[in-house]
Amino acid sequence: MSDLLLRGGAMAAAVPAFSASAWFGWAQERPPAGWKIPLAVGSVGGCCSRPQRARSRG
């Protein structure tokens, strides 16, 4: 696997994961009564997400 492809995949995972973690973290400031657990799950899920690998054709 080329370094360029590996770096691109790492950035494709890091940017959305950081964004999701930050978004769900900010949402936990003063959420409605039943939203704490779903927001925590979303925050952790954002940190653990990864993109799907592209399949080569040929």
PDB file of C-alpha atoms in Angstrom:
ATOM      1  CA  MET A   1       0.000   0.000   0.000  1.00  0.00           C
ATOM      2  CA  SER A   2       1.450   3.330  -0.964  1.00  0.00           C
ATOM      3  CA  ASP A   3       2.173   5.958   1.659  1.00  0.00           C
ATOM      4  CA  LEU A   4      -0.079   8.448  -0.114  1.00  0.00           C
ATOM      5  CA  LEU A   5      -3.048   6.064   0.002  1.00  0.00           C
ATOM      6  CA  LEU A   6      -2.384   5.272   3.664  1.00  0.00           C
ATOM      7  CA  ARG A   7      -2.150   8.960   4.575  1.00  0.00           C
ATOM      8  CA  GLY A   8      -5.347   9.742   2.657  1.00  0.00           C
ATOM      9  CA  GLY A   9      -7.197   6.974   4.481  1.00  0.00           C
ATOM     10  CA  ALA A  10      -5.944   8.185   7.843  1.00  0.00           C
ATOM     11  CA  MET A  11      -7.155  11.720   7.155  1.00  0.00           C
ATOM     12  CA  ALA A  12     -10.471  10.409   5.830  1.00  0.00           C
ATOM     13  CA  ALA A  13     -10.960   8.754   9.221  1.00  0.00           C
ATOM     14  CA  ALA A  14      -9.522  11.475  11.452  1.00  0.00           C
ATOM     15  CA  VAL A  15     -11.468  14.492  10.206  1.00  0.00           C
ATOM     16  CA  PRO A  16     -15.020  13.062  10.506  1.00  0.00           C
ATOM     17  CA  ALA A  17     -14.138  11.277  13.759  1.00  0.00           C
ATOM     18  CA  PHE A  18     -12.923  14.519  15.337  1.00  0.00           C
ATOM     19  CA  SER A  19     -15.946  16.410  14.042  1.00  0.00           C
ATOM     20  CA  ALA A  20     -18.408  13.832  15.381  1.00  0.00           C
ATOM     21  CA  SER A  21     -16.689  13.689  18.752  1.00  0.00           C
ATOM     22  CA  ALA A  22     -16.689  17.477  19.082  1.00  0.00           C
ATOM     23  CA  TRP A  23     -20.301  17.820  17.904  1.00  0.00           C
ATOM     24  CA  PHE A  24     -21.669  15.210  20.323  1.00  0.00           C
ATOM     25  CA  GLY A  25     -19.467  16.582  23.116  1.00  0.00           C
ATOM     26  CA  TRP A  26     -20.843  20.097  22.701  1.00  0.00           C
ATOM     27  CA  ALA A  27     -24.373  18.707  22.579  1.00  0.00           C
ATOM     28  CA  GLN A  28     -23.875  17.304  26.097  1.00  0.00           C
ATOM     29  CA  GLU A  29     -23.728  20.823  27.578  1.00  0.00           C
ATOM     30  CA  ARG A  30     -27.420  20.994  28.551  1.00  0.00           C
ATOM     31  CA  PRO A  31     -29.313  18.219  26.741  1.00  0.00           C
ATOM     32  CA  PRO A  32     -32.980  17.353  27.246  1.00  0.00           C
ATOM     33  CA  ALA A  33     -33.722  14.770  29.942  1.00  0.00           C
ATOM     34  CA  GLY A  34     -33.401  11.515  27.973  1.00  0.00           C
ATOM     35  CA  TRP A  35     -30.597  12.479  25.600  1.00  0.00           C
ATOM     36  CA  LYS A  36     -27.456  11.963  27.707  1.00  0.00           C
ATOM     37  CA  ILE A  37     -26.918   8.288  26.851  1.00  0.00           C
ATOM     38  CA  PRO A  38     -27.524   8.601  23.064  1.00  0.00           C
ATOM     39  CA  LEU A  39     -25.184  11.608  22.944  1.00  0.00           C
ATOM     40  CA  ALA A  40     -22.472   9.720  24.845  1.00  0.00           C
ATOM     41  CA  VAL A  41     -22.839   6.755  22.473  1.00  0.00           C
ATOM     42  CA  GLY A  42     -22.554   9.094  19.477  1.00  0.00           C
ATOM     43  CA  SER A  43     -19.454  10.747  20.904  1.00  0.00           C
ATOM     44  CA  VAL A  44     -17.680   7.439  21.513  1.00  0.00           C
ATOM     45  CA  GLY A  45     -18.878   6.083  18.168  1.00  0.00           C
ATOM     46  CA  GLY A  46     -17.417   9.102  16.413  1.00  0.00           C
ATOM     47  CA  CYS A  47     -14.027   8.410  17.950  1.00  0.00           C
ATOM     48  CA  CYS A  48     -14.151   4.767  16.890  1.00  0.00           C
ATOM     49  CA  SER A  49     -15.374   5.286  13.321  1.00  0.00           C
ATOM     50  CA  ARG A  50     -13.284   4.453  10.288  1.00  0.00           C
ATOM     51  CA  PRO A  51     -13.878   4.715   6.550  1.00  0.00           C
ATOM     52  CA  GLN A  52     -14.500   1.710   4.336  1.00  0.00           C
ATOM     53  CA  ARG A  53     -11.614   0.655   2.131  1.00  0.00           C
ATOM     54  CA  ALA A  54     -11.948   1.313  -1.556  1.00  0.00           C
ATOM     55  CA  ARG A  55     -11.772  -1.843  -3.629  1.00  0.00           C
ATOM     56  CA  SER A  56      -9.404  -1.843  -6.563  1.00  0.00           C
ATOM     57  CA  ARG A  57     -10.801  -2.655  -9.955  1.00  0.00           C
ATOM     58  CA  GLY A  58      -9.033  -5.012 -12.197  1.00  0.00           C
TER      59      GLY A  58
END
